[in-house]
Short mmCIF file of C-alpha atoms and ligand atoms in Angstrom, two decimals:
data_model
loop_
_atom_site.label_atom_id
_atom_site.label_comp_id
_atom_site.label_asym_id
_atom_site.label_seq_id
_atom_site.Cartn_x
_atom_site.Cartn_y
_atom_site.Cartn_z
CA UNK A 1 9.87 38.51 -81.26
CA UNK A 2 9.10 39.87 -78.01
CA UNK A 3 7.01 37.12 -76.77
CA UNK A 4 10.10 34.71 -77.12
CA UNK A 5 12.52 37.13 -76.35
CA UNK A 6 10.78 36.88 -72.72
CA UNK A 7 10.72 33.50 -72.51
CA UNK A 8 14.26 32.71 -73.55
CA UNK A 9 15.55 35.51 -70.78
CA UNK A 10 13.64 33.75 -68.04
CA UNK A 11 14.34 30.58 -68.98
CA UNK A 12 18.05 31.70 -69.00
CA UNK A 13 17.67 32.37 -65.49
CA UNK A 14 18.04 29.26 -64.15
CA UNK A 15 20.73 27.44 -62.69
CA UNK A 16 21.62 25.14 -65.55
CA UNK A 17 20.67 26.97 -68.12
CA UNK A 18 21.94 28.53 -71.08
CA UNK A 19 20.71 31.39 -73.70
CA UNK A 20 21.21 28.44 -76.13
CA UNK A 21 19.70 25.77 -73.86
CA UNK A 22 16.66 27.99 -73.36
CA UNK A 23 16.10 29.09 -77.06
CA UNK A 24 15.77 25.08 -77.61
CA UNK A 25 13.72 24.40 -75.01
CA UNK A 26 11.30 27.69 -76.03
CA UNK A 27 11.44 26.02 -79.73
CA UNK A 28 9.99 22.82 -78.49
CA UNK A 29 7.35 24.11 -75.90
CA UNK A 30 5.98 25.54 -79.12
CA UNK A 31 6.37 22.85 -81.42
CA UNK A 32 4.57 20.76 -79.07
CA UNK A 33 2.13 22.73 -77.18
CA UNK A 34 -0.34 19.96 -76.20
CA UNK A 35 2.29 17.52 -74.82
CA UNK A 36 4.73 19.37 -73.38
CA UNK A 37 3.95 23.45 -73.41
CA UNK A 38 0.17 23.04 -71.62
CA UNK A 39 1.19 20.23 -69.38
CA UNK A 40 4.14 22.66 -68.11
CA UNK A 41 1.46 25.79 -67.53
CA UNK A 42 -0.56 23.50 -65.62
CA UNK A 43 2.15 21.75 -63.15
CA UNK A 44 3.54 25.36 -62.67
CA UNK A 45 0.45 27.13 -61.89
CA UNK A 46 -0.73 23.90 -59.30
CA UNK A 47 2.97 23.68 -57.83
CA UNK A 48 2.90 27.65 -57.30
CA UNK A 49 -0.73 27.74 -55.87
CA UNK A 50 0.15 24.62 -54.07
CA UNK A 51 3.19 24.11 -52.36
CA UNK A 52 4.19 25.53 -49.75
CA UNK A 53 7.32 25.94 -46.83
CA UNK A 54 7.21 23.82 -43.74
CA UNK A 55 7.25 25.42 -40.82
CA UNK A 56 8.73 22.73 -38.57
CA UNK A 57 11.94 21.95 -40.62
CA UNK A 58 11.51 24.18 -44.05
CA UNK A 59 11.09 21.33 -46.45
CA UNK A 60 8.30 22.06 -49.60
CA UNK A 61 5.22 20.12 -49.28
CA UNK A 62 1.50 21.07 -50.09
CA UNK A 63 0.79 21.57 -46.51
CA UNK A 64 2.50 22.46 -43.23
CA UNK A 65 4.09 20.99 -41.39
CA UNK A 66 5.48 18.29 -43.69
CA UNK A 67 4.81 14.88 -44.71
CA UNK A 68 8.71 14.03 -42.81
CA UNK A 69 7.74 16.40 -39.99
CA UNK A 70 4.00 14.37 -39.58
CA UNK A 71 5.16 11.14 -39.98
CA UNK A 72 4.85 8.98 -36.64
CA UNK A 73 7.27 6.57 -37.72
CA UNK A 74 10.56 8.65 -38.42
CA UNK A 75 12.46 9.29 -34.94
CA UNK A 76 11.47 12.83 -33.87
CA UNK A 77 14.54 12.83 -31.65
CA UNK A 78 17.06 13.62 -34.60
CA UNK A 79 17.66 15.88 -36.49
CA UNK A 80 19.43 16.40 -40.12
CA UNK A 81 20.77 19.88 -40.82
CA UNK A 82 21.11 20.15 -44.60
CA UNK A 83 21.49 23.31 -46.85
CA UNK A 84 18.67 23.14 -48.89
CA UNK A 85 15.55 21.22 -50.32
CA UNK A 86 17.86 19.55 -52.88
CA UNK A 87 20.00 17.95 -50.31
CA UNK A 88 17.24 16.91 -47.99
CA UNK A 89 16.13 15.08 -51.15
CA UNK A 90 19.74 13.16 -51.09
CA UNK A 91 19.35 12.03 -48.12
CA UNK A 92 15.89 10.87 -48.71
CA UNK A 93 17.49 9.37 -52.17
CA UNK A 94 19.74 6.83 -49.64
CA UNK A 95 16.16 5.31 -48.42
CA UNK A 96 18.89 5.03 -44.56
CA UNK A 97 17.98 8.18 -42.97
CA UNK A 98 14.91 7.68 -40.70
CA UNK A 99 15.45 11.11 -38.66
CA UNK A 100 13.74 14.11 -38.97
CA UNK A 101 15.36 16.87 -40.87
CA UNK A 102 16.39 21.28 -40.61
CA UNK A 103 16.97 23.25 -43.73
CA UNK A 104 19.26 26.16 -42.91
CA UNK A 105 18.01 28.18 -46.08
CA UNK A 106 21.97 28.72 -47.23
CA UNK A 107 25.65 28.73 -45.85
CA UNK A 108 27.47 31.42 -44.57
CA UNK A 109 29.49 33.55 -46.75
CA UNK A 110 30.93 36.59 -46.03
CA UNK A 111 31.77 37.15 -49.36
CA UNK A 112 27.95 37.34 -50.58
CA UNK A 113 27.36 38.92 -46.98
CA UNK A 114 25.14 35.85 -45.95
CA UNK A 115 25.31 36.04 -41.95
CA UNK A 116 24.20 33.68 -39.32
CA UNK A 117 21.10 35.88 -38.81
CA UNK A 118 20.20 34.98 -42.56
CA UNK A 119 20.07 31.11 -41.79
CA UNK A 120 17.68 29.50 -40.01
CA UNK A 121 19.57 28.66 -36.75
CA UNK A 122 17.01 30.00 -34.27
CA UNK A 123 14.90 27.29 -35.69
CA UNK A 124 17.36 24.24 -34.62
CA UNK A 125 18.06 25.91 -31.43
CA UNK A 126 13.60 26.23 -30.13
CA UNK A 127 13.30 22.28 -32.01
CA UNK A 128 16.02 21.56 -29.65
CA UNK A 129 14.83 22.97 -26.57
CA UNK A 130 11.26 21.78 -27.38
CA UNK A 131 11.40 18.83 -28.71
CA UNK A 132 13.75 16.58 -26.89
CA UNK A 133 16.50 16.40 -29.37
CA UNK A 134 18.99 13.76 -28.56
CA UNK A 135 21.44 14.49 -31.97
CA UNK A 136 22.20 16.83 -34.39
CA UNK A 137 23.66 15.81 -38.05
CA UNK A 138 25.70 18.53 -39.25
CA UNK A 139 25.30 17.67 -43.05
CA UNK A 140 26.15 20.48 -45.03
CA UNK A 141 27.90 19.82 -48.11
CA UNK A 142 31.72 19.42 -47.82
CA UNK A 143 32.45 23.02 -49.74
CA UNK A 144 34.81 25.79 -47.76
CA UNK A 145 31.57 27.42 -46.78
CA UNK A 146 29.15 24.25 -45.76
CA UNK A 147 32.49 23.09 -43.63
CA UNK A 148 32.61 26.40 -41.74
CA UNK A 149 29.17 26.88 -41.29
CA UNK A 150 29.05 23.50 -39.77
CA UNK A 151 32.11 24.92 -37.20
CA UNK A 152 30.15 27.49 -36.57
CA UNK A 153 26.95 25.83 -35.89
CA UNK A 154 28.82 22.99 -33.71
CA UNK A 155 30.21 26.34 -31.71
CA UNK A 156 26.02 27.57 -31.01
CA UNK A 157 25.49 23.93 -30.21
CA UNK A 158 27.71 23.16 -27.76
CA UNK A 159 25.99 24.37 -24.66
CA UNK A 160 22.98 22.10 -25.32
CA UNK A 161 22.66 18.98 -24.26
CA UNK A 162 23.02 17.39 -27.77
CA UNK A 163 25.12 14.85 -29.35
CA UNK A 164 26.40 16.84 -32.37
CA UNK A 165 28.10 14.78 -35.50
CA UNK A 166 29.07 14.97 -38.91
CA UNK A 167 28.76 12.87 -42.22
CA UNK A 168 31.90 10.73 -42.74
CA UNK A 169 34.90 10.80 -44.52
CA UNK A 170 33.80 9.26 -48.16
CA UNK A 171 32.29 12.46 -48.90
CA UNK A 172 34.47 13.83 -51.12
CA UNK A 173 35.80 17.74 -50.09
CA UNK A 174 34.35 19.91 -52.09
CA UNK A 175 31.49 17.23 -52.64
CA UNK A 176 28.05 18.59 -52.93
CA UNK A 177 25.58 16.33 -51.49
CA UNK A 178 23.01 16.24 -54.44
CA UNK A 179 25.64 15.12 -56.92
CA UNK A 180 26.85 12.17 -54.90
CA UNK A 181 26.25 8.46 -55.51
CA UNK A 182 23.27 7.13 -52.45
CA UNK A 183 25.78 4.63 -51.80
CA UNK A 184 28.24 7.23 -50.39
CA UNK A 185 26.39 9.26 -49.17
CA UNK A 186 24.62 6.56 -46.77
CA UNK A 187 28.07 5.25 -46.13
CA UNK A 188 29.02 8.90 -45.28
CA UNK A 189 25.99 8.44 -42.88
CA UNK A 190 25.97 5.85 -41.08
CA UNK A 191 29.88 6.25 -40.33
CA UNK A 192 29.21 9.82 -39.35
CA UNK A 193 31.50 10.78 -36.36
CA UNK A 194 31.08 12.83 -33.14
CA UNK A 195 32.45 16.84 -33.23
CA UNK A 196 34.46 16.81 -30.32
ZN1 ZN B 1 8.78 19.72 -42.09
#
């Protein structure tokens, strides 16, 4: 049936998921359509008509810039540099981090021909220069290319007057920062040590 044909090969699509996960998720979004299939149409359509990218720092919110970006209380003068939404959440997880934060959109990687023009680097660099930045948290995960793109960013860095650091050891290499315990990782944080 082409209708759940469709739905299967989208479903399929993300990261996660299966052809066989997806058929038994399609088989239960009909089996329960007022519980579970028109509750999903409705939080897709509002989070698609909704939310939107920060500006500031690139985090999602429903308006611009964000709720971390706005708020008074966190201390404007640091700055996180994560990979992506999901790892900004982490750090958020380990309830420690009061800073503000900068999503770089990715990691370099030759391989898939990501480049330091794809990332958004020009971003830290004008937050720095504007806003009185005293340090910069290199927190990419601990994979080959979050390690070298964290060389390469403590390399554009260096000419600023920034303190520039990294999490700790306790992160494990390889370690993606969404799929650690918040105990490590806000070990890994508050032990985090100064690139030389
Ligand atoms: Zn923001």
């Amino acid at each position: 049936m082409q209708e759940i044909d469709n739905l299967v090969a989208v479903l399929s699509r993300l990261p996660g998921f299966g052809p066989r996960s997806a058929k038994r998720i399609v088989l239960q979004l009909l089996k329960k359509q007022d519980i579970l299939m028109t509750p999903l149409i409705d939080a897709l359509k509002s989070a698609k008509n909704n939310v939107c990218d920060c500006e500031v720092c690139g985090n999602i919110d429903t308006k611009s810039p964000c709720d971390i970006c706005n708020n008074l209380k966190r201390d404007k003068t640091t700055i996180c540099v994560v990979e992506n939404v999901a790892d900004l959440w982490a750090m958020e997880r380990t309830g420690t981090y009061k800073g503000k934060f900068h999503i770089l959109g990715g990691v370099l990687s030759p391989i898939d021909g990501i480049t330091p023009k794809h990332l958004n680097i020009d971003g830290i660099v004008s937050r720095i220069e504007q806003d009185g930045i005293s340090e910069i948290i290199l927190a990419t995960n601990l994979t080959v290319e979050g390690q070298s793109t964290a060389h390469y960013l403590a390399e554009v860095l260096r000419p600023y007057d920034v303190k520039i650091t990294r999490l700790a050891n306790g992160v494990p290499v390889g370690g993606e920062l969404d799929y650690l315990d918040d105990g490590t990782l806000a070990v890994a944080l508050q032990a985090r040590q100064i690139i030389e």
